[in-house]
């Protein structure tokens, strides 16, 4: 489908061509045309009169510079100012209103229903017809270019893509684009013999600088749009937010894009599409049916056609409470400055599938996106607050069935009930340059937590008494190491992985530390990746018989099996499984009652399980999962529930795109 406004501007140009040839197509006066339109012949050029050219808009594809470039210019009386279109496919007007009220771009159809709207003829059509002299402006009346477009006006008609005005009278005059409220320019007219007026080259240089300043915002706007915002919805669902046509600081840079352009959600999730920019857009799903025309010309009456807005495009269409991949859904016209669709449009997606959607107004510029809906595999227990640095890393299950969650950057440990309510359980020292990591209970209900702070005073394993309260440093560990995951054996000895050193410490019940295992299979990538140090040995679990220890090597996508000798020493380490696709970045682990190892795959936004013979099954991936760091089964009636810490650390550190979404989830097994 041709872009609606380009088609309409071409139709406008054709109407003007017919008028110039004597056809009866003179527009009927619009409701806003009560103001006198002053059109005077061009005066003879004064000595030294010149033509100055500037741009109406700029950009390409989905990047829109909705500004006059240069915004403010100074010319001499008698000079001609000419505006050319700066974006090959966008439509603008150049309109001098002489201090009068802004002309609305859309008005009701006279005698029509409430949903009958039309493009205002006073906006669409120029005040100068082809073949008549270039207009002169003395600061009074209305001069309007009509809708300027590069689309041809007909088989032999040029496009209406240039606007020229002779500025006759000294003064400072504002002008606007009637389609983009943020586009305002100023022409200051000085005496025809004034000196030191900017040359064309100087105006071009300033226009280039203004354009560069707008383009400098592009990456920041896109990056902000990629920081996906979400929050817990009803019944364990997630509500996601998509920006519609995001804009820069003063909205003169606009991206005619949906951000994020490709979003994966789960069945039952909702998406809120929000517009905070002045340009109009729609959110339109039309699976299996043609896209409706946005503007429908009505030729039923004498004179120029009435340019009617299609109600299916202009107004919201929501055939049911949930979108199941069928039917026509539309937000209506959305804009920060108002419209039938308001500023937000919410849809709930009930069926798995891949769904394309568009802006019905700007689709041909590339304003289209996709939402992929997958079967529900996760539910929200608690949505944490990233702004308050609530990033969960380690999980531990208390004897009462509540879940203990370590908040990595702050050192706080919170206790969560199955309903998601929480209270503070303990507050350890803030870990400084590091993180509060894994946690585990001993047989007496004391909680042990790994603290990688790189500060000798706090670096090691901390113990919190049963029931919570103040913790104490139980065992100091070398600051050149990285204590990460914890597990107790049947004897009450604590085993701690060292992610930097690629080994496992053993801490007895008196807090004495020794090296239990050290092996190349546990060493991470050297030289290290973007974190600045290797992340080798990480999650650690004993099998039910206490005959083997399994250790995750995060950097190497590997699970290492270490037999436990009869005397309790470590046997020869071997690779149990290694898979960069299904197990890219294994972190925390736990054994299930079925004998499978359940793994939080921090590097791949996934949760997987590994059978006793090494077969890997991905239980959940993508969607709300962001760098899951630990997994833990519930107890009692909740024993089949697998809890997941959504750490979101790589989003926090800017190593992966998207806004961090720290949370506690459950995953369907």
XYZ file of C-alpha atoms in Angstrom:
669
model
C 0.000 0.000 0.000
C 1.228 3.486 -0.841
C 1.846 5.717 2.112
C -1.459 7.514 2.846
C -0.215 11.086 3.253
C 2.002 10.821 0.175
C -1.002 9.654 -1.857
C -3.110 12.456 -0.517
C -0.443 15.068 -1.254
C -0.220 13.698 -4.793
C -3.999 13.980 -5.065
C -3.787 17.557 -3.810
C -1.209 18.360 -6.478
C -3.453 16.831 -9.157
C -6.391 18.916 -7.988
C -4.252 22.027 -8.256
C -3.097 21.063 -11.746
C -6.721 20.680 -12.861
C -7.517 24.039 -11.319
C -4.666 25.658 -13.199
C -6.122 24.276 -16.435
C -9.532 25.774 -15.775
C -11.342 22.876 -14.089
C -13.875 23.624 -11.378
C -11.988 22.263 -8.406
C -11.651 25.358 -6.269
C -11.702 24.193 -2.630
C -14.730 25.097 -0.589
C -13.828 27.429 2.274
C -12.714 25.411 5.323
C -13.954 26.193 8.798
C -10.570 27.731 9.580
C -10.478 29.728 6.341
C -12.453 32.617 7.809
C -9.167 34.488 8.155
C -8.368 36.628 5.131
C -5.788 35.137 2.790
C -3.552 37.873 1.410
C -1.913 36.973 -1.888
C -0.112 39.808 -3.625
C 1.894 39.763 -6.826
C 5.615 39.577 -6.454
C 7.126 43.049 -6.457
C 9.984 43.801 -8.746
C 13.192 42.678 -7.054
C 15.085 45.416 -5.332
C 18.724 45.856 -6.080
C 20.633 43.029 -4.520
C 17.552 40.829 -3.937
C 18.471 37.156 -3.610
C 16.991 33.723 -3.012
C 17.760 31.860 0.225
C 17.017 28.137 0.476
C 16.422 26.077 3.605
C 14.986 22.640 4.366
C 11.571 21.665 5.624
C 12.415 18.556 7.619
C 15.211 16.070 7.146
C 16.273 12.512 7.709
C 15.745 9.225 5.920
C 13.698 6.050 6.372
C 12.490 5.919 9.997
C 14.743 8.780 11.155
C 12.763 12.031 11.044
C 14.241 15.451 11.663
C 11.020 17.358 12.106
C 12.609 20.776 12.095
C 13.251 23.638 9.723
C 16.961 23.677 8.879
C 18.104 26.332 9.620
C 15.448 27.127 12.160
C 15.941 30.909 12.294
C 17.216 32.963 9.380
C 17.655 36.650 8.602
C 17.069 38.064 5.111
C 16.717 41.482 3.524
C 13.430 42.942 2.456
C 12.769 41.772 -1.102
C 14.632 38.455 -0.671
C 12.903 35.204 -1.606
C 12.962 32.315 0.853
C 12.552 28.850 -0.660
C 11.887 25.663 1.319
C 12.800 22.241 -0.058
C 11.839 18.916 1.500
C 14.677 17.345 3.468
C 13.213 13.843 3.931
C 12.431 11.983 0.705
C 9.177 10.478 1.978
C 7.791 12.686 4.740
C 5.122 15.344 4.218
C 5.286 18.879 5.644
C 3.721 22.297 5.297
C 5.274 25.754 5.451
C 2.592 27.987 6.940
C 2.654 31.656 7.973
C -0.309 32.363 10.273
C 0.466 35.972 11.249
C -0.217 35.335 14.910
C -3.552 33.646 14.265
C -4.729 30.404 15.785
C -3.147 27.197 14.561
C -5.224 25.563 11.835
C -6.311 22.060 12.872
C -5.098 19.406 10.480
C -8.164 17.196 10.974
C -11.746 18.461 11.252
C -15.196 16.825 11.370
C -17.013 16.169 8.122
C -19.917 18.589 7.960
C -23.146 16.749 8.727
C -21.291 13.493 9.352
C -21.200 11.047 12.223
C -18.815 11.519 15.176
C -16.344 9.166 13.500
C -16.407 11.088 10.200
C -13.221 13.133 10.020
C -11.438 14.767 7.123
C -8.109 16.347 6.416
C -8.643 20.092 6.676
C -8.587 21.614 3.179
C -6.972 24.715 4.634
C -4.003 22.501 5.567
C -3.945 20.198 2.548
C -4.242 22.824 -0.202
C -1.837 25.723 -0.804
C -2.881 29.349 -0.880
C -1.077 29.722 -4.218
C -2.249 27.823 -7.280
C 0.044 26.724 -10.102
C 0.790 29.398 -12.642
C 0.133 32.306 -10.308
C 2.924 34.587 -9.058
C 5.087 33.598 -6.111
C 3.427 34.869 -2.950
C 4.690 37.872 -1.039
C 4.407 38.173 2.716
C 4.144 41.416 4.684
C 3.275 39.933 8.086
C -0.477 39.743 7.566
C -2.877 37.043 6.432
C -2.172 33.362 5.856
C 0.269 31.824 3.435
C 0.377 28.043 3.284
C 2.310 25.639 1.097
C -0.262 22.916 1.410
C 1.018 19.394 1.899
C 4.490 19.278 0.397
C 5.539 15.901 -0.934
C 7.944 14.385 -3.443
C 5.121 12.287 -4.891
C 4.212 13.313 -8.467
C 0.912 15.124 -8.787
C -0.120 13.139 -11.822
C 1.202 11.651 -15.080
C 2.558 15.012 -16.241
C 2.333 17.013 -13.035
C 5.343 17.930 -10.892
C 5.241 17.237 -7.161
C 4.318 19.982 -4.736
C 7.711 19.854 -3.025
C 8.945 23.458 -3.123
C 7.589 26.538 -1.382
C 8.799 30.076 -2.113
C 7.820 33.355 -0.480
C 9.067 36.904 -1.114
C 9.571 38.665 2.208
C 8.593 42.293 1.610
C 8.362 43.956 4.989
C 10.791 44.353 7.868
C 9.914 42.383 10.996
C 10.262 38.967 12.659
C 7.814 36.325 11.494
C 7.152 32.843 12.865
C 5.971 30.045 10.645
C 5.044 26.421 11.331
C 4.414 23.005 9.869
C 0.728 22.290 10.396
C 1.382 18.528 10.428
C 4.166 18.556 13.024
C 3.526 20.914 15.962
C 7.177 20.919 17.034
C 8.301 22.430 13.715
C 8.569 26.178 14.207
C 10.829 28.537 12.287
C 11.485 32.243 12.208
C 12.297 34.610 9.362
C 13.657 37.995 10.410
C 13.467 40.600 7.644
C 15.810 43.602 7.790
C 16.195 46.577 5.510
C 16.991 45.865 1.870
C 20.313 47.639 2.253
C 21.301 46.032 5.577
C 24.867 44.781 5.845
C 26.260 41.635 7.457
C 23.293 39.411 6.619
C 24.162 35.697 6.590
C 25.190 34.248 3.266
C 23.711 31.041 1.884
C 26.906 29.224 2.822
C 26.641 30.453 6.424
C 22.977 29.435 6.605
C 23.860 25.997 5.226
C 26.612 25.601 7.799
C 24.263 26.461 10.634
C 21.615 24.121 9.225
C 24.235 21.384 9.114
C 25.162 21.994 12.743
C 21.504 21.888 13.796
C 21.025 18.663 11.857
C 24.122 17.129 13.440
C 22.841 18.014 16.918
C 19.575 16.226 16.190
C 21.298 13.183 14.704
C 23.544 12.961 17.756
C 20.427 11.983 19.743
C 19.598 8.948 17.578
C 21.698 6.349 19.391
C 20.535 7.538 22.794
C 16.858 7.410 21.827
C 17.280 3.931 20.358
C 19.241 2.737 23.377
C 16.577 4.067 25.738
C 13.924 2.341 23.647
C 15.814 -0.927 23.847
C 15.671 -0.744 27.652
C 12.437 -2.675 27.793
C 10.238 -1.818 30.760
C 7.981 -4.414 32.326
C 6.190 -5.080 35.567
C 4.263 -7.893 37.182
C 0.747 -8.308 35.841
C -2.217 -10.237 37.248
C -2.058 -13.988 37.828
C 1.684 -14.296 37.302
C 1.703 -12.540 33.935
C 3.945 -9.698 32.810
C 2.958 -6.313 31.414
C 5.405 -5.004 28.811
C 5.859 -1.487 27.451
C 6.613 -0.544 23.836
C 7.400 3.010 22.769
C 5.562 4.253 19.687
C 7.609 6.762 17.676
C 10.034 7.823 20.430
C 11.531 11.287 20.242
C 14.599 13.209 21.349
C 14.937 16.093 23.765
C 12.625 18.601 22.058
C 10.822 16.094 19.797
C 12.425 17.476 16.651
C 14.232 14.181 16.307
C 11.666 11.416 16.033
C 12.153 7.758 15.224
C 9.170 6.355 13.378
C 9.809 3.007 15.019
C 8.379 0.706 17.641
C 10.883 0.072 20.409
C 11.478 -2.706 21.082
C 10.860 -3.730 17.466
C 11.014 -7.463 18.232
C 9.548 -8.485 21.562
C 9.070 -11.997 22.920
C 6.373 -12.436 25.537
C 4.313 -15.284 26.977
C 0.688 -16.258 26.588
C -1.436 -14.110 28.865
C 1.019 -11.209 28.922
C -0.084 -7.688 28.033
C 1.678 -4.994 26.029
C 1.113 -1.282 26.551
C 1.965 0.753 23.450
C 2.665 4.355 24.467
C 3.196 7.536 22.479
C 5.035 10.482 24.021
C 5.871 12.370 20.816
C 3.771 14.906 18.899
C 3.610 13.083 15.549
C 0.609 10.852 14.937
C 0.902 7.066 14.689
C -1.206 3.946 14.927
C -0.612 0.443 16.256
C -2.315 -1.811 13.717
C -2.586 -5.607 13.624
C -4.327 -6.934 10.509
C -3.524 -10.659 10.276
C -4.793 -12.319 7.109
C -6.502 -9.240 5.737
C -5.483 -6.210 3.673
C -4.315 -3.112 5.424
C -7.134 -0.566 5.226
C -6.503 2.713 3.449
C -5.914 5.414 6.027
C -7.417 8.263 3.967
C -10.327 7.738 1.566
C -11.005 10.527 -1.000
C -14.725 11.263 -1.449
C -15.547 12.585 -4.947
C -19.323 12.533 -4.477
C -19.670 16.322 -4.297
C -18.637 19.008 -6.821
C -15.240 20.553 -6.273
C -12.189 18.984 -4.731
C -12.579 15.637 -2.987
C -13.234 15.449 0.733
C -10.186 13.703 2.187
C -11.889 11.475 4.741
C -10.016 9.622 7.449
C -10.913 5.937 7.459
C -12.573 5.251 10.840
C -10.848 1.851 10.901
C -7.527 3.697 10.996
C -8.415 6.840 12.896
C -10.332 5.236 15.783
C -9.602 2.340 18.136
C -10.781 -1.098 17.062
C -10.662 -3.791 19.745
C -12.958 -6.686 18.839
C -12.442 -8.673 22.053
C -10.694 -8.681 25.404
C -7.689 -10.702 24.207
C -5.852 -10.993 20.907
C -5.672 -14.596 19.698
C -3.970 -13.883 16.387
C -7.159 -13.161 14.467
C -9.207 -10.101 13.637
C -8.337 -6.479 12.992
C -6.970 -4.494 15.949
C -6.070 -0.824 15.830
C -5.119 1.833 18.360
C -6.564 4.730 16.437
C -4.554 7.905 15.971
C -2.117 8.187 18.884
C -0.128 11.271 19.778
C 1.164 13.090 22.818
C -0.921 16.083 21.728
C -4.126 14.091 21.470
C -6.104 11.963 19.062
C -8.922 9.407 19.055
C -6.468 6.748 20.279
C -5.083 8.853 23.117
C -1.527 8.202 24.236
C -1.669 4.481 25.084
C -3.139 1.264 23.701
C -3.098 -2.020 25.606
C -3.438 -5.535 24.205
C -3.408 -8.907 25.971
C -2.052 -11.789 23.887
C -3.703 -15.137 24.548
C -2.281 -17.427 21.862
C 1.265 -18.398 20.929
C 2.398 -17.172 17.533
C 4.382 -14.543 15.663
C 2.471 -11.348 14.974
C 3.571 -8.483 12.737
C 2.109 -5.041 13.213
C 2.500 -1.625 11.611
C 1.794 2.045 11.875
C -0.910 2.466 9.227
C 0.287 6.025 8.572
C 4.047 5.423 8.312
C 4.374 1.775 7.308
C 6.102 2.579 4.019
C 8.832 4.420 5.919
C 9.539 1.153 7.736
C 7.433 1.623 10.864
C 6.665 -2.023 11.534
C 7.539 -4.534 14.226
C 6.847 -7.995 15.584
C 5.644 -9.574 18.798
C 6.361 -13.259 19.317
C 4.144 -14.972 21.856
C 5.406 -18.229 23.339
C 3.686 -20.730 25.573
C 3.725 -19.686 29.199
C 6.721 -21.184 30.966
C 7.312 -18.577 33.690
C 5.162 -16.706 36.164
C 6.065 -13.689 38.276
C 6.407 -14.185 42.031
C 7.786 -10.720 42.694
C 8.892 -7.890 40.449
C 11.907 -6.186 42.017
C 12.928 -2.558 41.666
C 16.043 -2.083 39.545
C 16.135 1.637 40.287
C 16.620 0.703 43.954
C 19.380 -1.760 42.979
C 17.233 -4.790 43.816
C 19.075 -7.338 41.668
C 18.633 -10.910 43.009
C 21.517 -13.364 42.640
C 21.268 -16.207 45.155
C 18.307 -18.203 46.452
C 17.929 -20.407 49.523
C 14.913 -22.270 50.889
C 14.085 -21.803 54.558
C 12.639 -24.580 56.752
C 9.274 -22.789 56.795
C 9.087 -22.980 52.993
C 9.831 -19.307 52.427
C 12.386 -18.251 49.854
C 15.472 -16.247 50.853
C 16.726 -13.894 48.140
C 20.125 -12.188 48.176
C 20.138 -8.679 46.712
C 23.540 -8.699 45.056
C 24.590 -5.011 44.985
C 23.315 -4.000 48.430
C 24.065 -6.990 50.691
C 20.461 -7.270 51.829
C 18.757 -10.661 52.200
C 14.963 -10.698 51.902
C 12.476 -13.408 52.831
C 9.643 -14.048 50.355
C 6.420 -15.935 50.905
C 4.780 -17.940 48.122
C 2.454 -14.983 47.498
C 5.379 -12.685 46.763
C 5.303 -10.524 49.893
C 8.705 -9.944 51.468
C 10.432 -8.747 54.621
C 14.067 -8.016 55.367
C 15.835 -11.089 56.800
C 19.386 -9.774 57.171
C 21.600 -6.920 56.038
C 25.227 -7.699 55.324
C 27.814 -5.060 54.479
C 27.435 -3.641 50.995
C 29.799 -5.632 48.757
C 31.455 -2.577 47.241
C 33.001 -3.534 43.895
C 31.537 -7.037 44.060
C 28.311 -8.867 44.797
C 26.477 -10.793 47.469
C 26.136 -14.161 45.754
C 24.912 -17.666 46.606
C 23.334 -18.683 49.913
C 22.659 -21.987 51.707
C 21.206 -23.115 55.055
C 22.946 -25.541 57.384
C 21.141 -28.242 59.371
C 20.610 -25.843 62.291
C 18.923 -23.132 60.193
C 21.914 -20.791 60.007
C 22.235 -19.079 56.645
C 25.603 -18.839 54.893
C 26.219 -16.320 52.101
C 29.125 -15.774 49.698
C 30.406 -12.203 49.577
C 32.802 -11.245 46.775
C 33.698 -7.717 47.824
C 37.484 -7.737 47.129
C 37.880 -6.130 50.565
C 39.747 -8.222 53.139
C 37.348 -7.091 55.857
C 34.271 -8.546 54.149
C 35.464 -10.913 51.375
C 34.452 -14.500 52.095
C 31.512 -16.412 53.587
C 29.114 -14.780 56.045
C 26.837 -16.490 58.546
C 23.399 -15.243 59.596
C 21.798 -16.849 62.685
C 18.617 -18.877 62.347
C 15.639 -16.572 61.999
C 17.702 -13.718 60.563
C 19.378 -10.697 62.042
C 22.937 -9.422 62.019
C 25.454 -11.539 60.167
C 29.145 -12.133 60.856
C 32.104 -13.085 58.716
C 32.430 -16.849 59.115
C 35.460 -17.465 56.872
C 37.738 -14.997 55.106
C 38.801 -16.011 51.618
C 41.658 -14.727 49.416
C 40.695 -11.438 47.787
C 42.286 -12.549 44.526
C 39.558 -15.204 44.326
C 35.816 -14.901 43.759
C 33.676 -16.931 46.183
C 30.484 -17.615 44.338
C 28.341 -20.715 44.986
C 27.897 -22.779 48.157
C 26.836 -26.296 49.116
C 27.062 -28.399 52.312
C 27.998 -32.057 52.354
C 26.468 -34.586 54.721
C 29.249 -33.964 57.250
C 28.416 -30.270 57.570
C 31.454 -29.057 55.653
C 30.901 -26.162 53.279
C 32.121 -26.191 49.673
C 32.636 -22.855 47.915
C 33.462 -22.294 44.243
C 36.184 -19.836 43.218
C 35.166 -18.395 39.856
C 38.442 -16.578 39.215
C 40.839 -19.265 40.396
C 38.914 -22.138 38.859
C 38.627 -24.283 41.972
C 36.614 -25.293 45.025
C 37.389 -24.357 48.623
C 36.361 -26.516 51.565
C 35.478 -24.835 54.854
C 35.034 -26.998 57.936
C 32.637 -26.259 60.775
C 35.281 -24.185 62.588
C 35.775 -21.946 59.537
C 39.128 -23.412 58.470
C 39.680 -23.062 54.730
C 41.468 -25.482 52.407
C 41.534 -26.067 48.654
C 39.419 -29.112 47.844
C 39.705 -29.097 44.037
C 41.619 -27.185 41.389
C 41.472 -28.226 37.766
C 41.852 -26.656 34.283
C 38.292 -27.782 33.501
C 37.094 -25.281 36.134
C 39.044 -22.309 34.797
C 37.177 -19.639 32.849
C 38.175 -17.832 29.693
C 41.651 -16.300 29.554
C 42.156 -13.532 28.711
C 38.897 -12.664 30.454
C 35.823 -11.200 28.831
C 34.153 -7.809 29.383
C 33.794 -8.306 33.149
C 37.569 -8.083 33.452
C 38.028 -11.459 35.165
C 37.168 -15.048 34.234
C 33.971 -16.661 35.451
C 34.925 -20.303 35.702
C 33.714 -22.480 38.588
C 30.261 -21.298 39.616
C 27.162 -23.288 40.592
C 27.837 -26.400 42.683
C 25.704 -29.373 43.799
C 26.158 -32.833 45.343
C 24.223 -35.759 43.971
C 21.834 -37.533 46.328
C 24.403 -40.207 47.228
C 27.106 -37.596 47.924
C 29.358 -39.500 45.534
C 29.825 -36.742 42.965
C 30.085 -32.980 42.936
C 28.888 -31.123 39.845
C 30.351 -27.672 39.137
C 29.261 -25.233 36.422
C 31.948 -23.448 34.411
C 30.124 -20.341 33.238
C 32.604 -19.148 30.617
C 32.979 -22.597 29.032
C 29.295 -23.656 28.917
C 30.373 -26.751 30.807
C 29.273 -28.867 33.752
C 32.213 -30.635 35.412
C 31.775 -33.864 37.388
C 34.178 -34.453 40.302
C 33.973 -37.839 42.080
C 34.239 -37.801 45.865
C 36.834 -40.284 47.057
C 36.174 -42.507 50.080
C 38.343 -40.239 52.241
C 36.397 -37.153 51.122
C 39.080 -35.823 48.775
C 38.375 -34.839 45.192
C 38.758 -37.380 42.444
C 39.684 -36.673 38.847
C 37.485 -34.050 37.253
C 35.782 -34.850 33.932
C 33.421 -32.962 31.661
C 29.862 -34.128 32.290
C 28.255 -31.979 29.568
C 29.342 -29.028 27.447
C 26.993 -27.221 25.091
C 27.330 -23.582 24.041
C 23.841 -23.551 22.487
C 21.675 -25.044 25.229
C 23.982 -24.277 28.132
C 25.626 -20.977 27.235
C 26.682 -19.579 30.607
C 25.553 -22.006 33.353
C 25.283 -20.467 36.816
C 23.371 -21.671 39.878
C 22.192 -25.295 40.007
C 20.005 -27.599 42.085
C 19.020 -31.240 41.964
C 15.380 -32.133 41.476
C 13.553 -35.085 43.008
C 13.642 -36.653 39.532
C 17.438 -36.849 39.611
C 17.882 -34.103 37.016
C 20.196 -31.137 37.508
C 18.336 -27.854 37.047
C 20.488 -24.977 35.811
C 20.081 -21.202 35.614
C 21.763 -20.274 32.338
C 22.858 -16.714 33.013
C 24.471 -16.155 29.619
C 21.540 -17.336 27.505
C 18.474 -16.053 29.370
C 17.377 -19.637 29.977
C 16.602 -22.351 32.496
C 17.553 -25.904 31.557
C 17.599 -29.368 33.067
C 20.149 -32.134 32.537
C 19.233 -35.811 32.780
C 21.492 -38.338 34.573
C 22.853 -39.394 31.176
C 23.638 -35.797 30.141
C 20.663 -34.931 27.921
C 19.931 -31.186 28.092
C 16.372 -29.838 27.881
C 15.692 -26.092 27.805
C 12.657 -25.420 30.000
C 12.331 -21.701 29.318
C 14.288 -19.119 27.374
C 13.901 -15.470 26.484
C 10.797 -13.472 27.190
C 10.986 -12.179 30.748
C 14.101 -14.219 31.593
C 17.165 -12.016 31.867
C 20.424 -13.567 33.043
C 18.856 -15.996 35.549
C 21.497 -16.729 38.193
C 20.019 -19.323 40.528
C 17.255 -21.918 40.794
C 15.642 -23.502 43.839
C 12.752 -25.906 44.352
C 10.102 -25.224 46.955
C 9.094 -27.658 49.689
C 5.985 -29.518 50.847
C 3.019 -28.802 48.600
C 5.310 -26.396 46.758
C 8.050 -28.970 46.127
C 7.395 -29.103 42.399
C 7.742 -25.340 41.975
C 11.053 -24.184 40.525
C 11.969 -20.648 41.585
C 14.341 -18.556 39.478
C 16.362 -15.456 40.368
C 16.176 -13.099 37.390
C 19.507 -11.367 38.039
C 19.525 -9.202 34.868
C 23.189 -8.437 35.598
C 24.348 -8.160 31.985
C 21.587 -5.608 31.351
C 22.632 -3.790 34.505
C 26.227 -3.605 33.257
C 25.231 -2.710 29.696
C 26.644 -5.948 28.273
C 23.304 -7.008 26.805
C 20.566 -4.771 25.360
C 17.398 -4.069 27.259
C 16.226 -2.528 30.476
C 17.060 -4.749 33.458
C 14.038 -6.697 34.664
C 15.043 -8.033 38.108
C 12.436 -10.421 39.465
C 11.670 -13.754 41.059
C 9.933 -16.148 38.681
C 8.630 -19.665 38.727
C 9.325 -21.887 35.728
C 7.097 -24.677 34.493
C 8.945 -28.002 34.647
